Tab-separated table of C-alpha atoms and ligand atoms in Angstrom:
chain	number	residue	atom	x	y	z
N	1	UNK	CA	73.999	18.068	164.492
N	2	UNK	CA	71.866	17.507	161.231
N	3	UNK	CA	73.642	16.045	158.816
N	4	UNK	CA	73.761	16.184	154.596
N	5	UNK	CA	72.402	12.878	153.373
N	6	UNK	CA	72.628	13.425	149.810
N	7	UNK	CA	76.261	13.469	148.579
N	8	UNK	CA	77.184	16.312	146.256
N	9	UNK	CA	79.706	15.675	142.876
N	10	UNK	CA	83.662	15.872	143.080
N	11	UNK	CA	85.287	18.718	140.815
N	12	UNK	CA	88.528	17.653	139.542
N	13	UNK	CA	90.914	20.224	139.117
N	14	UNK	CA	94.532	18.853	137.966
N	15	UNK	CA	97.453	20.491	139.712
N	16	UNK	CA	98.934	23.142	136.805
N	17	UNK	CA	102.252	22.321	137.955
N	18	UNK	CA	102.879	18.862	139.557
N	19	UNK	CA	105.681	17.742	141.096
N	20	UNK	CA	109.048	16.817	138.410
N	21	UNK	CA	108.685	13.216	137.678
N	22	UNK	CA	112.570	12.413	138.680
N	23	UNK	CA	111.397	14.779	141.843
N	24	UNK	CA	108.764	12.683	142.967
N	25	UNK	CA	110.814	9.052	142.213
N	26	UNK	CA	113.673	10.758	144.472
N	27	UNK	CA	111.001	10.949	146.896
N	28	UNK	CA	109.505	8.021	147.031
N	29	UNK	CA	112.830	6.323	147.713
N	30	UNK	CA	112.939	7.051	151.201
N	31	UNK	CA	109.563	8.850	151.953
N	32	UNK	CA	109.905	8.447	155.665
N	33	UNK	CA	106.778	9.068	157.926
N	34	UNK	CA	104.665	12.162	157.183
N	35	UNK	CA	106.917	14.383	155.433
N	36	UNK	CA	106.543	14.026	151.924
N	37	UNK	CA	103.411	15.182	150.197
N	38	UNK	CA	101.792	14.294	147.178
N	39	UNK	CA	100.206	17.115	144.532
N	40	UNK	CA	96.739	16.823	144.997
N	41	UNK	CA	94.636	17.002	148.042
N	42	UNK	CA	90.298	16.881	149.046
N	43	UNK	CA	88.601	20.222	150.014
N	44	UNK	CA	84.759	20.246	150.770
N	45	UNK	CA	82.835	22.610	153.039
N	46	UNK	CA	79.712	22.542	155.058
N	47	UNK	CA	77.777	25.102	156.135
N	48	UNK	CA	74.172	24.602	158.099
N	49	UNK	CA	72.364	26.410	154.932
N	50	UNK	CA	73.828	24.670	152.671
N	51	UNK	CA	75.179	21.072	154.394
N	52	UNK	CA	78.288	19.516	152.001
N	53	UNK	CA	79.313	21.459	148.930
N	54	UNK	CA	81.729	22.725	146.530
N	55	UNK	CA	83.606	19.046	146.850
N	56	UNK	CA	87.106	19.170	144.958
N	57	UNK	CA	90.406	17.357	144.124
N	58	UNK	CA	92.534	20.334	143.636
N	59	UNK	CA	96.571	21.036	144.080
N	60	UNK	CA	97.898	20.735	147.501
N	61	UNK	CA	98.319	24.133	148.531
N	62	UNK	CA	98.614	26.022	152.244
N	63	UNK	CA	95.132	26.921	153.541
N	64	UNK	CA	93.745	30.547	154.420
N	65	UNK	CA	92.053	30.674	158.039
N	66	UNK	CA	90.466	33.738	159.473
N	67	UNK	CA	92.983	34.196	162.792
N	68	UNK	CA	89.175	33.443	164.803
N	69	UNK	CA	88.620	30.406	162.912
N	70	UNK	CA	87.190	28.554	165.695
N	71	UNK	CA	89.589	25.339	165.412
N	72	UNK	CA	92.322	27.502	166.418
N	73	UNK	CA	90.363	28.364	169.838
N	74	UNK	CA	88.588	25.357	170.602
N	75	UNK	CA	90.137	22.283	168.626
N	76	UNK	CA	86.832	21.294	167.173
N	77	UNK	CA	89.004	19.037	164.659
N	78	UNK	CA	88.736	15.035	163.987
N	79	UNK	CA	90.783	13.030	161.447
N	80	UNK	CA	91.629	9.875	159.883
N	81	UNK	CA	94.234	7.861	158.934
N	82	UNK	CA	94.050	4.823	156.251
N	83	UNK	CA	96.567	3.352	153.776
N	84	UNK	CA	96.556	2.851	150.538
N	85	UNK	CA	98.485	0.056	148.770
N	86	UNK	CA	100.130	-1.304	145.317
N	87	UNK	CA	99.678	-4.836	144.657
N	88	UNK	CA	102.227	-6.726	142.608
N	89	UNK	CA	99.877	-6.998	140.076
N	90	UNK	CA	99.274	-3.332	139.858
N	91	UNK	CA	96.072	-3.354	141.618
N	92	UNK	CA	95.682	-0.282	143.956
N	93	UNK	CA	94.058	-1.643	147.048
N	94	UNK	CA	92.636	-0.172	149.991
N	95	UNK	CA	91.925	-1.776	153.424
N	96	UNK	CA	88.551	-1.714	155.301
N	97	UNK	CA	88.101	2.271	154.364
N	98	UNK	CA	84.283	2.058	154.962
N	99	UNK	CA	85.425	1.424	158.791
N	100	UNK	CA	87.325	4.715	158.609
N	101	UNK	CA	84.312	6.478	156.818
N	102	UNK	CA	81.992	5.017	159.613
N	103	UNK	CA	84.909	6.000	162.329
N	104	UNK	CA	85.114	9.529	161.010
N	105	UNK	CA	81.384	9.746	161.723
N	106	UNK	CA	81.670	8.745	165.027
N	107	UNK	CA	84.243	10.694	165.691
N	108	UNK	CA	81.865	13.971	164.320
N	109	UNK	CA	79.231	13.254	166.429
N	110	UNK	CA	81.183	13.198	170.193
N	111	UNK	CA	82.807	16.260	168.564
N	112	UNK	CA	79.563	17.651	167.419
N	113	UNK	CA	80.139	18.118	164.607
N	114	UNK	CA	78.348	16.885	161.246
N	115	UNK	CA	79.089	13.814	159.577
N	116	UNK	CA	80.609	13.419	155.978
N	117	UNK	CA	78.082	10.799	154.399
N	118	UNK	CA	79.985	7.510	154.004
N	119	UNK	CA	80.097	7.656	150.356
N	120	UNK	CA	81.584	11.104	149.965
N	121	UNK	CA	83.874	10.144	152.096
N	122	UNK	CA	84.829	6.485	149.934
N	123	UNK	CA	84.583	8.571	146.669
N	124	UNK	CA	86.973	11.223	147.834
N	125	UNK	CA	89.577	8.785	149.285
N	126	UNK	CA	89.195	6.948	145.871
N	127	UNK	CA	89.587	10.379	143.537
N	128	UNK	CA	92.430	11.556	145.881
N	129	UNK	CA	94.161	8.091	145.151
N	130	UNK	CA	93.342	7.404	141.638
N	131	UNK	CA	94.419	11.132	140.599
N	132	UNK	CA	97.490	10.560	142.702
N	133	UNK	CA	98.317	7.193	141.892
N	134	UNK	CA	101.901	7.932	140.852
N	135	UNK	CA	102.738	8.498	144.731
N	136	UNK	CA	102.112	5.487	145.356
N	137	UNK	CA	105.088	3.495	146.651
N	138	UNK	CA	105.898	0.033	145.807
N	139	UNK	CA	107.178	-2.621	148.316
N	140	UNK	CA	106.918	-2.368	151.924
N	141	UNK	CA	105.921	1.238	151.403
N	142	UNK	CA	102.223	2.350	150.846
N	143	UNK	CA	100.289	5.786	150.804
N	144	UNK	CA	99.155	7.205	153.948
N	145	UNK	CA	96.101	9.483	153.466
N	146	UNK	CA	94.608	11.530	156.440
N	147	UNK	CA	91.282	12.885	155.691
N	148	UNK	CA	90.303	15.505	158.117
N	149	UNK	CA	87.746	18.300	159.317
N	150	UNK	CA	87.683	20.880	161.630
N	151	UNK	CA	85.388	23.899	162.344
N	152	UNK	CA	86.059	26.971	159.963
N	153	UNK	CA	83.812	29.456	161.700
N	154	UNK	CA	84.939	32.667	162.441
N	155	UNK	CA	83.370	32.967	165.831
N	156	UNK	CA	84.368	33.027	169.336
N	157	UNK	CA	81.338	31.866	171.152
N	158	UNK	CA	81.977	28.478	173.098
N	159	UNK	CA	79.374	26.486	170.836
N	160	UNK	CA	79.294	24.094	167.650
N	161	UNK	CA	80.888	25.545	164.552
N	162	UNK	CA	78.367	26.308	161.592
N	163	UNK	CA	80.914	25.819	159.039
N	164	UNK	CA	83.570	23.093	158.289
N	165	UNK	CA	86.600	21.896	156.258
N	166	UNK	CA	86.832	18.531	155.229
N	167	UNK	CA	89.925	17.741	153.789
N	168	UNK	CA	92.200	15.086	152.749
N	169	UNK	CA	95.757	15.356	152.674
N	170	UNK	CA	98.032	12.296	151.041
N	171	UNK	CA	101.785	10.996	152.093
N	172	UNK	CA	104.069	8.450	150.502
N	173	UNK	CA	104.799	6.483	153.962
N	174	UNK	CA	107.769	3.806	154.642
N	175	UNK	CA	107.698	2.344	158.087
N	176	UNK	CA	106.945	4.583	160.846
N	177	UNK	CA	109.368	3.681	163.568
N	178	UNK	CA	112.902	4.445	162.699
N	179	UNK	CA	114.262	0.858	163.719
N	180	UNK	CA	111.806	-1.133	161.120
N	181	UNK	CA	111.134	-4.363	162.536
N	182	UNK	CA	113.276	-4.457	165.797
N	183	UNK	CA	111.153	-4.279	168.833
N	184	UNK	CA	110.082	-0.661	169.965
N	185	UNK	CA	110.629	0.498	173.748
N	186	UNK	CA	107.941	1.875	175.882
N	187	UNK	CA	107.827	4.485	178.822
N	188	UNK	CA	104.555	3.405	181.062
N	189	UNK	CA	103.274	7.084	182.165
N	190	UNK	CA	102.010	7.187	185.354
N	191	UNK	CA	101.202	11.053	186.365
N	192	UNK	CA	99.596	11.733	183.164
N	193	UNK	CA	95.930	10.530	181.713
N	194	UNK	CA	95.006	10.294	178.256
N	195	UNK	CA	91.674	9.787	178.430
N	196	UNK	CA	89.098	9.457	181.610
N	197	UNK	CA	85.150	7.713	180.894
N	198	UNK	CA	82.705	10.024	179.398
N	199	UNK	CA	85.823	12.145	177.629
N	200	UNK	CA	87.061	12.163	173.673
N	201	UNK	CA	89.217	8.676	173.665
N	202	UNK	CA	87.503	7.205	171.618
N	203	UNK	CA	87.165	9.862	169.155
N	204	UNK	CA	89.935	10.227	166.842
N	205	UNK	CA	90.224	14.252	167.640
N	206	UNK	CA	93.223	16.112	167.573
N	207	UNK	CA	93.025	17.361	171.032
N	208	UNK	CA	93.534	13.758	172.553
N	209	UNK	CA	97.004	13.850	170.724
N	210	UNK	CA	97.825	17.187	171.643
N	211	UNK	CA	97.070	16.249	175.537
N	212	UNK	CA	99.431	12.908	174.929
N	213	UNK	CA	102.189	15.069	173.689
N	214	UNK	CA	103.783	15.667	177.130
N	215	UNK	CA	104.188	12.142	178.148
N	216	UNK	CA	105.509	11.220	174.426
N	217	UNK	CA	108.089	14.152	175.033
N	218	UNK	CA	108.665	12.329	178.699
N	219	UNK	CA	108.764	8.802	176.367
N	220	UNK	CA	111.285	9.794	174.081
N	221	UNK	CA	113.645	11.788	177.339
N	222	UNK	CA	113.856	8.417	178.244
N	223	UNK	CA	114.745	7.027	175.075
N	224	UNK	CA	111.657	4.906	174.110
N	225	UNK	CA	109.668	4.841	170.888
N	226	UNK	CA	105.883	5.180	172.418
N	227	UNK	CA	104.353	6.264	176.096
N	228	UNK	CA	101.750	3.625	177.073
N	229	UNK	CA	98.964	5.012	178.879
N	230	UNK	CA	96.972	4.007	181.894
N	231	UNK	CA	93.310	4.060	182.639
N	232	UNK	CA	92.743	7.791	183.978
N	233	UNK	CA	90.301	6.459	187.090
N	234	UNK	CA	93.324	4.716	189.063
N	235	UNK	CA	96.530	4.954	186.918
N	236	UNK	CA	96.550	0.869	187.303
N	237	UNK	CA	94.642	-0.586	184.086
N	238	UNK	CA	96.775	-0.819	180.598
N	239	UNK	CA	94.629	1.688	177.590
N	240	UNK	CA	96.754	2.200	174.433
N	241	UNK	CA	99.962	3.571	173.298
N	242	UNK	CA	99.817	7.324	171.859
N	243	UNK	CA	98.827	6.166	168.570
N	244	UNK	CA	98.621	2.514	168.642
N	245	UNK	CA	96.700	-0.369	170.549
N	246	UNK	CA	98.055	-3.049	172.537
N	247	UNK	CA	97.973	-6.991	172.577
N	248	UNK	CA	100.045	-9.421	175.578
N	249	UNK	CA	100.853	-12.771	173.842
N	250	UNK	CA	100.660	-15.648	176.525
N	251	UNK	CA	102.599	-19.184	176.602
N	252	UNK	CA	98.781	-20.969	176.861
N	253	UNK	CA	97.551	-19.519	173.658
N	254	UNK	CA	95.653	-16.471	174.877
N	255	UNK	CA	96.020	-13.258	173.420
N	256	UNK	CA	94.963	-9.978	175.900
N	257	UNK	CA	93.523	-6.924	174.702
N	258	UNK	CA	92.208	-3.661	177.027
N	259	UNK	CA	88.584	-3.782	176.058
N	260	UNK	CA	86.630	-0.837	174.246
N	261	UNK	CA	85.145	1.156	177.159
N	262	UNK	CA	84.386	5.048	175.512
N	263	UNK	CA	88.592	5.805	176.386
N	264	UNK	CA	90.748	4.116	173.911
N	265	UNK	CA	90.552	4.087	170.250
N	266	UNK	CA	88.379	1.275	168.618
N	267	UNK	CA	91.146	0.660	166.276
N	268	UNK	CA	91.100	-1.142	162.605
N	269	UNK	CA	93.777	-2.707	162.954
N	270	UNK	CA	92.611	-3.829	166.156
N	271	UNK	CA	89.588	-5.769	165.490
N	272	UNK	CA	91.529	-7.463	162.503
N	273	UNK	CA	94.496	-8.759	164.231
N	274	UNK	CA	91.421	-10.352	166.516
N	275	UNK	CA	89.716	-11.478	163.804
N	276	UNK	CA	92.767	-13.024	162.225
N	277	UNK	CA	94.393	-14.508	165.764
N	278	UNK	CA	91.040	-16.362	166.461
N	279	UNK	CA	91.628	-17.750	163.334
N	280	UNK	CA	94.948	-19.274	164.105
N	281	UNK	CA	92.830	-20.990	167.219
N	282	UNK	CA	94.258	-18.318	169.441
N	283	UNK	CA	91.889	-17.246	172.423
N	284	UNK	CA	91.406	-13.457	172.307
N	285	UNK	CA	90.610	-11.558	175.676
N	286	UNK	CA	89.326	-8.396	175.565
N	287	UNK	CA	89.772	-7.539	179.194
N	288	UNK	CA	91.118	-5.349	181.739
N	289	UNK	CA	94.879	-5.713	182.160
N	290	UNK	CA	96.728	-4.396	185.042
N	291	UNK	CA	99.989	-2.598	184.999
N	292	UNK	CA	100.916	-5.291	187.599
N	293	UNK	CA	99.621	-8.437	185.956
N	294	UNK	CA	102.013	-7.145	183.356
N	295	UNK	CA	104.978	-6.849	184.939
N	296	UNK	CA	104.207	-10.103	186.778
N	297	UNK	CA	103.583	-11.991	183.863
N	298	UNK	CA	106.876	-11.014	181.914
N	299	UNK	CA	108.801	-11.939	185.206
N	300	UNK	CA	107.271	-15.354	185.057
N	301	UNK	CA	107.643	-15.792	181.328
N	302	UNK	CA	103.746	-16.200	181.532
N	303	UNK	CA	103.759	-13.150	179.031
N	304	UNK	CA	105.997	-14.485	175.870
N	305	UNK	CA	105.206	-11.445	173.533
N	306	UNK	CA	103.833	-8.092	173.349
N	307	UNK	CA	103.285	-5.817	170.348
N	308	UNK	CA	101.474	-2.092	169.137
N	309	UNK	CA	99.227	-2.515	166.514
N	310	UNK	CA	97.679	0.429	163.714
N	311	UNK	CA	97.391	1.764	160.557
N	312	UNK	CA	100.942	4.306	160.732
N	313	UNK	CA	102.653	1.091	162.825
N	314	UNK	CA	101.053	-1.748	161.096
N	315	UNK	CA	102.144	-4.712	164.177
N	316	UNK	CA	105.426	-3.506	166.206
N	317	UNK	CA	106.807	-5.843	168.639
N	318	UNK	CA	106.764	-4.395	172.078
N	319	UNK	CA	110.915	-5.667	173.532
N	320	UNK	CA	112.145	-3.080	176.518
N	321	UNK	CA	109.401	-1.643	178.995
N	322	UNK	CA	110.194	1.284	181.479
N	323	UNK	CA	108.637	2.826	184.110
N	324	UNK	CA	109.270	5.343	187.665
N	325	UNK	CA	110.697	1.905	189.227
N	326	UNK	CA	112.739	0.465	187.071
N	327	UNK	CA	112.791	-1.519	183.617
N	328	UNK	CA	112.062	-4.657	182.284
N	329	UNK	CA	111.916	-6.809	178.896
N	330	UNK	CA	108.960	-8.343	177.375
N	331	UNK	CA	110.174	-11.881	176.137
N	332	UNK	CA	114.000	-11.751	174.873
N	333	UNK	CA	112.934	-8.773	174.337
N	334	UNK	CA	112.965	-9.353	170.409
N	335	UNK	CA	109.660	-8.916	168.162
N	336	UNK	CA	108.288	-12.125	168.435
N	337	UNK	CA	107.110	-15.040	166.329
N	338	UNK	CA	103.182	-14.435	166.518
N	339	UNK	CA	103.855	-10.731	166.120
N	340	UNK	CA	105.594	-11.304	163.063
N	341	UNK	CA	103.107	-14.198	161.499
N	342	UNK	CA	100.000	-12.091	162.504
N	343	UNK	CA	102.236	-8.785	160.353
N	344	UNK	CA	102.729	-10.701	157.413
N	345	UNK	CA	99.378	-12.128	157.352
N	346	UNK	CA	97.917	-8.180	157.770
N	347	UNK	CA	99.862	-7.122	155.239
N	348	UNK	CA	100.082	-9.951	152.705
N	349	UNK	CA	95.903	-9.287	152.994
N	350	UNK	CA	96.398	-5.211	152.988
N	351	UNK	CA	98.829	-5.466	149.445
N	352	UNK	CA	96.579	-8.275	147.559
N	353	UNK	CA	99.182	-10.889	148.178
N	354	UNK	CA	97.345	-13.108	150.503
N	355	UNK	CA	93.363	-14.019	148.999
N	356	UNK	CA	90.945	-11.977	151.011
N	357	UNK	CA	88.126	-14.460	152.240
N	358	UNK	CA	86.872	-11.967	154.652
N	359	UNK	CA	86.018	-9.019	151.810
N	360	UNK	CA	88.532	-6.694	153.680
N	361	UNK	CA	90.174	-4.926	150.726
N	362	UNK	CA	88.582	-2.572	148.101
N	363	UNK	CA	90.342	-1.626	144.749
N	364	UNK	CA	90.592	1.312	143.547
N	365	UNK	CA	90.218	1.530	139.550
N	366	UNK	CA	92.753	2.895	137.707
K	401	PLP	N1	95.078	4.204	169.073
K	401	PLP	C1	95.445	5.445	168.732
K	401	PLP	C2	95.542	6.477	169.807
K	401	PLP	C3	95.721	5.756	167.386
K	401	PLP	O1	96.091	6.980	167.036
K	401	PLP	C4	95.616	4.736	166.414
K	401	PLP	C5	95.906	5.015	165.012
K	401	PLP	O2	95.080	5.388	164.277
K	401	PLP	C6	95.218	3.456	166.825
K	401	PLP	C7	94.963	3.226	168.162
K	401	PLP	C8	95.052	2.348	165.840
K	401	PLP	O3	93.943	2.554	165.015
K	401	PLP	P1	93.886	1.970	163.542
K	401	PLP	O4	94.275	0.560	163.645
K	401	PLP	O5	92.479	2.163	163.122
K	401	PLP	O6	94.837	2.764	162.739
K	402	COI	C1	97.501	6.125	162.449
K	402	COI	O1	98.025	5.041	162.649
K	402	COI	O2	96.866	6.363	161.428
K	402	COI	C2	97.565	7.194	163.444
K	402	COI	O3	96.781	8.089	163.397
K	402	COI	C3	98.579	7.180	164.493
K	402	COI	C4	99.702	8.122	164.351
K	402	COI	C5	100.867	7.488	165.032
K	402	COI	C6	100.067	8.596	163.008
C-alpha cells in the first residue's frame, strides 16, 4: 500500500483537566505494568485520498468506533512498544526509537497496511513525551509508550482497510514481572504454535498475541511467568517467549540465540544484548536450538544461564523450566551473573548513566 511521504504538523491540544498533581505522584509510586495512564495521548488518521492528517497530542480519552470498524472483524492492528527514561541529570532519554519507527513499518507492510513515515512517528513519540514529561518516573521505573494503528474502516469486505488510526497511548511502568529480579519460570508449550514460516511472527500485530493467549493461560495454570514457544513446523526448535526473546548462556563463553527466520520477533533488545555480549568477548550464536539440546545441556551444566530479554522485561533470568514430562532448573536456578552484568549495562546505557559510544540513546528536549 502507497504510503504518505511528506509528514504533516502536530496540533497540540493541552488536556483542560489533567490529572491532580498529588494524584499523579500517588501514581507514580507504584505504577505497576500497564495500568496507569498518563493525560495526553497521539491521534492521526489516514485515509487513501488524503494519506496522514489531522496529527494531534490531545487528552487521553476512550475512542468512538463504528461497531463494523474493520479491526474489530479482521484484526488489521500493529503496535509498538518503547521506553522512555529520566536520567539523573534530568535528561529525558529515549532508546533506539528510530528501530521502533522502522519496526512499525515493517510491521504495516506484512499487515498491509500503510506506513507512518519515520519522522512522524519520532516527532510524535517526542511531543507525547515532552508534553507528558511529568509521568515520567524516576529510578528503576521509566515510561512505557505503545504507539499503535489499526484499520478504522467501516467495511466488511475481506480486503485492506482505506482508513487508519495511529495512535499512541503512554504508561508510567515499574518492572513487569511481579517478582523483580528473581528468576521467572517457564511452561514449554508443546500442542500450540505461535507462529509457522510465511505467517505474522515477525510482525508485531495484535493477532499473534491474541493466538499466544491460550498457552499463556496454560503458562500461568501451571504457575509460571511466560509460555516459551516452539517452532510451528516440528514442535522441536526453541522461538521466543510470548513477549520476550531468548538467550542460553554456556560454561565456554558462547551465548545461543534462535535466529531471525520470518517467525519470531526481531527484537531491540535483542540485537543489543548481542551487540553488547560480543563486546564482553562473548561468542554469540544465532542458531537453531532444540528443545532437547536444552534440556540436555542444563542436565550437564553445559547450559549455566538462561534469560528473556525486551523492552516491557528489560533482561529476566530464566531459573525453573516445565514441560508435559516433567521439570527442570536452568543453573541454580537463580538469575545469573551475565544476565545481571549484561541488565545493568542495558540499562545504565537506556537511563544516561553509562556513556553511549554506540549513539543508541536520543534525548528528548525539555
Ligand atoms: N518477542 C515478542 C513476542 C515481544 O512481544 C517482544 C516485545 O516487544 C520482544 C520479543 C522483544 O522485543 P523488543 O526488545 O524490541 O521489545
Ligand atoms: C514489549 O516489551 O514492549 C512488549 O510488547 C511485550 C509485552 C510483554 C508488553
Amino acid at each position: 500500500m502507497t504510503a504518505t511521504s511528506h509528514s504533516p504538523e502536530i496540533t497540540i491540544e493541552f488536556h483542560q483537566s489533567p490529572v491532580p498533581d498529588a494524584d499523579r505522584i500517588r501514581a507514580l509510586e507504584t505504577p505497576g505494568f500497564g495500568k496507569v495512564f498518563t493525560d495526553h495521548m497521539v491521534l492521526a488518521k489516514w485515509t487513501a485520498d488524503k494519506g496522514w492528517h489531522d496529527a494531534k497530542v490531545t487528552a487521553r480519552r476512550p475512542l468512538e468506533l463504528d461497531p463494523a470498524s474493520a479491526v474489530l472483524h479482521y484484526a488489521q492492528e500493529i503496535f509498538e512498544g518503547m521506553k522512555a527514561y529520566k536520567a539523573d541529570d534530568g535528561r529525558i532519554l529515549l532508546f533506539r526509537p528510530e528501530e521502533n519507527a522502522r519496526r512499525f513499518a515493517q510491521s504495516a507492510e506484512r499487515m498491509a497496511m500503510p506506513a507512518v513515515p519515520e519522522e512522524l512517528f519520532l516527532k510524535a513519540v517526542e511531543e507525547l513525551v515532552r508534553i507528558d514529561k511529568n509521568w515520567i518516573p524516576s529510578g528503576d521505573a521509566s515510561l512505557y509508550l505503545r504507539p499503535f494503528m489499526f484499520a478504522n474502516e467501516a467495511f466488511l469486505g475481506v480486503r485492506p482497510a482505506q482508513e487508519y488510526i495511529f495512535c499512541i497511548i503512554a504508561s508510567p511502568v515499574g518492572a513487569y514481572f511481579k517478582g523483580g529480579a528473581k528468576a521467572v519460570s517457564l511452561w514449554v508449550e508443546t500442542a500450540y504454535t505461535r507462529a509457522a514460516a510465511g505467517g505474522t511472527g515477525a510482525a508485531k500485530c495484535g493477532g499473534n498475541y491474541a493466538a499466544s493467549l491460550v498457552a499463556q493461560a496454560e503458562a500461568y495454570k501451571r504457575e509460571c511467568d511466560q509460555v516459551v514457544f516452539l517452532d510451528a513446523a516440528e514442535h522441536r526448535w526453541v522461538e521466543e517467549l510470548g513477549g520476550m526473546n531468548v538467550f542460553f548462556v554456556m560454561n565456554d563463553g558462547s551465548v545461543v540465540t534462535p535466529p531471525l527466520g520470518g517467525t519470531i520477533l526481531p527484537g531491540i533488545t535483542r540485537a543489543s544484548v548481542i551487540v553488547l555480549a560480543e563486546e564482553k568477548g562473548l561468542r554469540v550464536e544465532q542458531r537453531p536450538y532444540s528443545f532437547a539440546e536444552w534440556q540436555a545441556d542444563a542436565a550437564s551444566g553445559k547450559l549455566v544461564e538462561a534469560f528473556a530479554c525486551g523492552t516491557a522485561a528489560v533482561l529476566a533470568g530464566i531459573g525453573l523450566v516445565k514441560h508435559s514430562a516433567g521439570e527442570f532448573l536452568v543453573g541454580d536456578g537463580q538469575t545469573g551473573k551475565l544476565t545481571t552484568e549484561l541488565r545493568e549495562k542495558l540499562v545504565g546505557l537506556q537511563k544516561g548513566v553509562t556513556n553511549d559510544e554506540h549513539g543508541w540513546t536520543r534525548t528528548v528536549s525539555a
